[in-house]
Amino acid sequence: MISSRKRLLNTTVEINSPRSTLTGRFFEHFPDSTAPAKYTMKITLKQGYHAFVNRRKVADAKVHTDVLVAVEAWMRENYAYRLGNFVHAACAAVDGHAILLPGESHTGKSTIVASIVRLGARYCSDELAEVRTAGVGTYPKPLYLRPPGVKNDTRKVVYLQEKEVAPDSTYPVSVITFPKIGAKDRLVNIPRPEALARLASRFLCKTLSYRQLELLKRIVLGSRTYTLEWCDPGAAASLAIEAGSG
């Protein structure tokens, strides 16, 4: 077994794998982190794409991308209280401000954020956004794209160029758009209290502290808030950028 270490958010992860290629794929999947390490975790990847966390089996898969996604989902389900202030959201930076796209899986967050990047924005995340006092931080995983409406794990992995990825920084949020696949492309204003409730529901840790709720409230009060109904990702991306610069 080959043993390596990586910082994942605020956790030092020891990865044991029979092949260096599996370890390499794991490192590619998770962005580098500069957060202070508060916890440790041992992950073992075995032949046949079986994953164990601290000796507990957490995933079986047929391809490496699926086992990595499964391990991350397990960590988010079982260790959310450890991982910090994260919301389930895609994010891109335009002119130093963030466009935040929170939402459930299969609503097109990754597809839209990829289209926003193609229009010249900088990529922050397609999965998690870290909520900070003055905005949101980056979590630049490789993009995992699936066709709209497809809910299985058949996904295309997109590796962005370094120039397309936003530098690790805090970006004030200018617009929050909740994507929803629909019959046309349009933005619908939603009240800030509703946006706050919906954003809070996408927080990784389901029981929010007063401080965490205040962080979300500050972001919402400083942003324009919409539902983004979409059928064409390019048109939806243009609407999101226009809303962010309006």
GROMACS .gro file of C-alpha atoms in nm:
model
  246
    1MET     CA    1   0.000   0.000   0.000
    2ILE     CA    2   0.120   0.351  -0.086
    3SER     CA    3   0.060   0.609   0.185
    4SER     CA    4   0.027   0.985   0.124
    5ARG     CA    5  -0.111   1.284   0.310
    6LYS     CA    6  -0.325   1.574   0.196
    7ARG     CA    7  -0.501   1.865   0.364
    8LEU     CA    8  -0.874   1.848   0.292
    9LEU     CA    9  -1.046   2.160   0.421
   10ASN     CA   10  -0.948   2.163   0.791
   11THR     CA   11  -0.864   1.790   0.808
   12THR     CA   12  -0.533   1.614   0.743
   13VAL     CA   13  -0.618   1.302   0.543
   14GLU     CA   14  -0.388   1.001   0.523
   15ILE     CA   15  -0.461   0.808   0.203
   16ASN     CA   16  -0.356   0.447   0.158
   17SER     CA   17  -0.388   0.293  -0.187
   18PRO     CA   18  -0.243  -0.005  -0.377
   19ARG     CA   19  -0.170   0.219  -0.677
   20SER     CA   20  -0.020   0.563  -0.702
   21THR     CA   21  -0.269   0.647  -0.981
   22LEU     CA   22  -0.560   0.610  -0.738
   23THR     CA   23  -0.388   0.842  -0.491
   24GLY     CA   24  -0.320   1.087  -0.772
   25ARG     CA   25  -0.686   1.086  -0.874
   26PHE     CA   26  -0.786   1.151  -0.514
   27PHE     CA   27  -0.549   1.447  -0.494
   28GLU     CA   28  -0.685   1.586  -0.823
   29HIS     CA   29  -1.043   1.557  -0.699
   30PHE     CA   30  -0.993   1.765  -0.385
   31PRO     CA   31  -0.846   2.117  -0.397
   32ASP     CA   32  -0.548   2.215  -0.187
   33SER     CA   33  -0.635   2.378   0.143
   34THR     CA   34  -0.456   2.641   0.350
   35ALA     CA   35  -0.691   2.606   0.649
   36PRO     CA   36  -0.533   2.506   0.980
   37ALA     CA   37  -0.564   2.132   1.042
   38LYS     CA   38  -0.797   2.055   1.332
   39TYR     CA   39  -0.867   1.686   1.261
   40THR     CA   40  -0.712   1.375   1.109
   41MET     CA   41  -0.871   1.102   0.899
   42LYS     CA   42  -0.745   0.780   0.743
   43ILE     CA   43  -0.887   0.675   0.405
   44THR     CA   44  -0.803   0.341   0.245
   45LEU     CA   45  -0.873   0.280  -0.124
   46LYS     CA   46  -0.866  -0.088  -0.224
   47GLN     CA   47  -0.871  -0.267  -0.558
   48GLY     CA   48  -1.217  -0.263  -0.714
   49TYR     CA   49  -1.272   0.095  -0.590
   50HIS     CA   50  -1.374   0.017  -0.235
   51ALA     CA   51  -1.323   0.302   0.011
   52PHE     CA   52  -1.284   0.282   0.388
   53VAL     CA   53  -1.275   0.577   0.629
   54ASN     CA   54  -1.113   0.494   0.961
   55ARG     CA   55  -1.169   0.122   0.872
   56ARG     CA   56  -1.538   0.173   0.804
   57LYS     CA   57  -1.650   0.086   0.450
   58VAL     CA   58  -1.820   0.388   0.299
   59ALA     CA   59  -1.820   0.334  -0.078
   60ASP     CA   60  -1.819   0.080  -0.360
   61ALA     CA   61  -1.795   0.194  -0.719
   62LYS     CA   62  -1.701   0.082  -1.068
   63VAL     CA   63  -1.491   0.383  -1.163
   64HIS     CA   64  -1.258   0.606  -0.963
   65THR     CA   65  -1.464   0.926  -1.009
   66ASP     CA   66  -1.768   0.765  -0.850
   67VAL     CA   67  -1.577   0.641  -0.545
   68LEU     CA   68  -1.428   0.987  -0.489
   69VAL     CA   69  -1.771   1.147  -0.511
   70ALA     CA   70  -1.906   0.882  -0.271
   71VAL     CA   71  -1.627   0.944  -0.019
   72GLU     CA   72  -1.687   1.318  -0.031
   73ALA     CA   73  -2.063   1.272   0.010
   74TRP     CA   74  -2.004   1.048   0.311
   75MET     CA   75  -1.773   1.307   0.468
   76ARG     CA   76  -2.028   1.582   0.412
   77GLU     CA   77  -2.303   1.369   0.567
   78ASN     CA   78  -2.102   1.253   0.868
   79TYR     CA   79  -1.842   1.526   0.923
   80ALA     CA   80  -2.026   1.843   0.820
   81TYR     CA   81  -1.998   1.983   1.172
   82ARG     CA   82  -1.620   1.959   1.137
   83LEU     CA   83  -1.570   2.099   0.790
   84GLY     CA   84  -1.648   2.464   0.853
   85ASN     CA   85  -1.900   2.710   0.713
   86PHE     CA   86  -1.985   2.564   0.373
   87VAL     CA   87  -2.297   2.585   0.159
   88HIS     CA   88  -2.385   2.349  -0.125
   89ALA     CA   89  -2.340   2.594  -0.410
   90ALA     CA   90  -2.154   2.668  -0.731
   91CYS     CA   91  -1.969   2.995  -0.752
   92ALA     CA   92  -1.782   3.215  -1.001
   93ALA     CA   93  -1.607   3.551  -0.964
   94VAL     CA   94  -1.667   3.844  -1.198
   95ASP     CA   95  -1.474   4.168  -1.145
   96GLY     CA   96  -1.386   4.067  -0.790
   97HIS     CA   97  -1.744   3.982  -0.687
   98ALA     CA   98  -1.906   3.640  -0.654
   99ILE     CA   99  -2.207   3.498  -0.832
  100LEU     CA  100  -2.342   3.233  -0.595
  101LEU     CA  101  -2.565   2.950  -0.723
  102PRO     CA  102  -2.696   2.745  -0.429
  103GLY     CA  103  -2.929   2.455  -0.489
  104GLU     CA  104  -3.002   2.089  -0.474
  105SER     CA  105  -2.827   1.834  -0.693
  106HIS     CA  106  -2.945   1.799  -1.054
  107THR     CA  107  -3.055   2.163  -1.087
  108GLY     CA  108  -2.769   2.261  -1.318
  109LYS     CA  109  -2.533   2.446  -1.083
  110SER     CA  110  -2.219   2.298  -1.241
  111THR     CA  111  -2.347   2.341  -1.598
  112ILE     CA  112  -2.427   2.707  -1.544
  113VAL     CA  113  -2.104   2.790  -1.361
  114ALA     CA  114  -1.907   2.625  -1.644
  115SER     CA  115  -2.092   2.848  -1.891
  116ILE     CA  116  -2.022   3.155  -1.676
  117VAL     CA  117  -1.650   3.070  -1.683
  118ARG     CA  118  -1.663   3.033  -2.062
  119LEU     CA  119  -1.789   3.392  -2.074
  120GLY     CA  120  -1.476   3.514  -1.896
  121ALA     CA  121  -1.548   3.473  -1.525
  122ARG     CA  122  -1.311   3.299  -1.283
  123TYR     CA  123  -1.410   2.962  -1.140
  124CYS     CA  124  -1.453   2.934  -0.762
  125SER     CA  125  -1.647   2.610  -0.711
  126ASP     CA  126  -1.913   2.381  -0.852
  127GLU     CA  127  -1.994   2.208  -0.525
  128LEU     CA  128  -1.909   2.397  -0.205
  129ALA     CA  129  -1.863   2.763  -0.119
  130GLU     CA  130  -1.706   2.864   0.210
  131VAL     CA  131  -1.900   3.139   0.385
  132ARG     CA  132  -1.672   3.402   0.536
  133THR     CA  133  -1.731   3.732   0.714
  134ALA     CA  134  -1.686   3.944   0.400
  135GLY     CA  135  -1.815   3.701   0.137
  136VAL     CA  136  -1.732   3.353   0.011
  137GLY     CA  137  -1.408   3.164  -0.046
  138THR     CA  138  -1.300   2.927  -0.322
  139TYR     CA  139  -1.317   2.546  -0.339
  140PRO     CA  140  -1.200   2.477  -0.698
  141LYS     CA  141  -1.263   2.107  -0.755
  142PRO     CA  142  -1.258   1.973  -1.112
  143LEU     CA  143  -1.598   2.028  -1.270
  144TYR     CA  144  -1.824   1.724  -1.290
  145LEU     CA  145  -2.089   1.775  -1.556
  146ARG     CA  146  -2.390   1.562  -1.649
  147PRO     CA  147  -2.659   1.630  -1.909
  148PRO     CA  148  -2.956   1.830  -1.771
  149GLY     CA  149  -3.214   1.607  -1.604
  150VAL     CA  150  -2.982   1.303  -1.587
  151LYS     CA  151  -2.962   1.184  -1.227
  152ASN     CA  152  -2.716   0.896  -1.252
  153ASP     CA  153  -2.339   0.926  -1.202
  154THR     CA  154  -2.248   0.940  -1.572
  155ARG     CA  155  -2.048   1.261  -1.566
  156LYS     CA  156  -1.786   1.436  -1.772
  157VAL     CA  157  -1.486   1.564  -1.577
  158VAL     CA  158  -1.366   1.909  -1.685
  159TYR     CA  159  -1.018   2.021  -1.580
  160LEU     CA  160  -0.994   2.400  -1.607
  161GLN     CA  161  -0.681   2.592  -1.693
  162GLU     CA  162  -0.509   2.772  -1.409
  163LYS     CA  163  -0.597   3.112  -1.557
  164GLU     CA  164  -0.968   3.020  -1.539
  165VAL     CA  165  -0.957   2.951  -1.163
  166ALA     CA  166  -1.007   3.235  -0.916
  167PRO     CA  167  -0.718   3.299  -0.675
  168ASP     CA  168  -0.778   3.186  -0.319
  169SER     CA  169  -0.942   3.493  -0.167
  170THR     CA  170  -1.268   3.622  -0.021
  171TYR     CA  171  -1.518   3.750  -0.277
  172PRO     CA  172  -1.813   3.973  -0.180
  173VAL     CA  173  -2.136   3.821  -0.313
  174SER     CA  174  -2.318   4.047  -0.559
  175VAL     CA  175  -2.596   3.809  -0.661
  176ILE     CA  176  -2.750   3.484  -0.533
  177THR     CA  177  -2.937   3.283  -0.794
  178PHE     CA  178  -3.112   2.954  -0.720
  179PRO     CA  179  -3.109   2.755  -1.046
  180LYS     CA  180  -3.411   2.560  -1.165
  181ILE     CA  181  -3.443   2.373  -1.494
  182GLY     CA  182  -3.744   2.509  -1.681
  183ALA     CA  183  -3.898   2.589  -2.018
  184LYS     CA  184  -3.723   2.924  -2.071
  185ASP     CA  185  -3.440   3.139  -1.941
  186ARG     CA  186  -3.540   3.407  -1.693
  187LEU     CA  187  -3.458   3.559  -1.355
  188VAL     CA  188  -3.736   3.593  -1.098
  189ASN     CA  189  -3.682   3.819  -0.798
  190ILE     CA  190  -3.734   3.652  -0.462
  191PRO     CA  191  -3.760   3.828  -0.122
  192ARG     CA  192  -3.446   3.825   0.090
  193PRO     CA  193  -3.612   3.637   0.380
  194GLU     CA  194  -3.702   3.358   0.139
  195ALA     CA  195  -3.348   3.362  -0.006
  196LEU     CA  196  -3.202   3.340   0.346
  197ALA     CA  197  -3.420   3.040   0.431
  198ARG     CA  198  -3.328   2.863   0.107
  199LEU     CA  199  -2.957   2.939   0.151
  200ALA     CA  200  -2.966   2.813   0.510
  201SER     CA  201  -3.121   2.487   0.388
  202ARG     CA  202  -2.811   2.433   0.169
  203PHE     CA  203  -2.571   2.476   0.463
  204LEU     CA  204  -2.371   2.157   0.518
  205CYS     CA  205  -2.427   2.154   0.890
  206LYS     CA  206  -2.801   2.122   0.937
  207THR     CA  207  -2.802   2.284   1.282
  208LEU     CA  208  -2.678   2.640   1.240
  209SER     CA  209  -2.530   2.843   1.520
  210TYR     CA  210  -2.628   3.205   1.570
  211ARG     CA  211  -2.293   3.314   1.422
  212GLN     CA  212  -2.340   3.098   1.112
  213LEU     CA  213  -2.690   3.235   1.057
  214GLU     CA  214  -2.555   3.589   1.091
  215LEU     CA  215  -2.288   3.512   0.826
  216LEU     CA  216  -2.557   3.397   0.583
  217LYS     CA  217  -2.778   3.695   0.668
  218ARG     CA  218  -2.493   3.936   0.593
  219ILE     CA  219  -2.437   3.778   0.251
  220VAL     CA  220  -2.805   3.787   0.162
  221LEU     CA  221  -2.853   4.149   0.270
  222GLY     CA  222  -2.562   4.255   0.050
  223SER     CA  223  -2.684   4.067  -0.259
  224ARG     CA  224  -2.956   4.067  -0.520
  225THR     CA  225  -3.157   3.745  -0.492
  226TYR     CA  226  -3.328   3.548  -0.769
  227THR     CA  227  -3.455   3.215  -0.889
  228LEU     CA  228  -3.284   3.137  -1.221
  229GLU     CA  229  -3.512   2.933  -1.442
  230TRP     CA  230  -3.312   2.799  -1.736
  231CYS     CA  231  -3.308   2.573  -2.039
  232ASP     CA  232  -3.005   2.715  -2.227
  233PRO     CA  233  -2.690   2.725  -2.009
  234GLY     CA  234  -2.529   2.999  -2.216
  235ALA     CA  235  -2.832   3.226  -2.186
  236ALA     CA  236  -2.863   3.147  -1.815
  237ALA     CA  237  -2.496   3.234  -1.763
  238SER     CA  238  -2.545   3.569  -1.937
  239LEU     CA  239  -2.844   3.646  -1.716
  240ALA     CA  240  -2.647   3.562  -1.401
  241ILE     CA  241  -2.353   3.783  -1.505
  242GLU     CA  242  -2.588   4.069  -1.595
  243ALA     CA  243  -2.762   4.039  -1.260
  244GLY     CA  244  -2.427   4.046  -1.081
  245SER     CA  245  -2.316   4.362  -1.257
  246GLY     CA  246  -2.649   4.542  -1.240
   0.00000   0.00000   0.00000
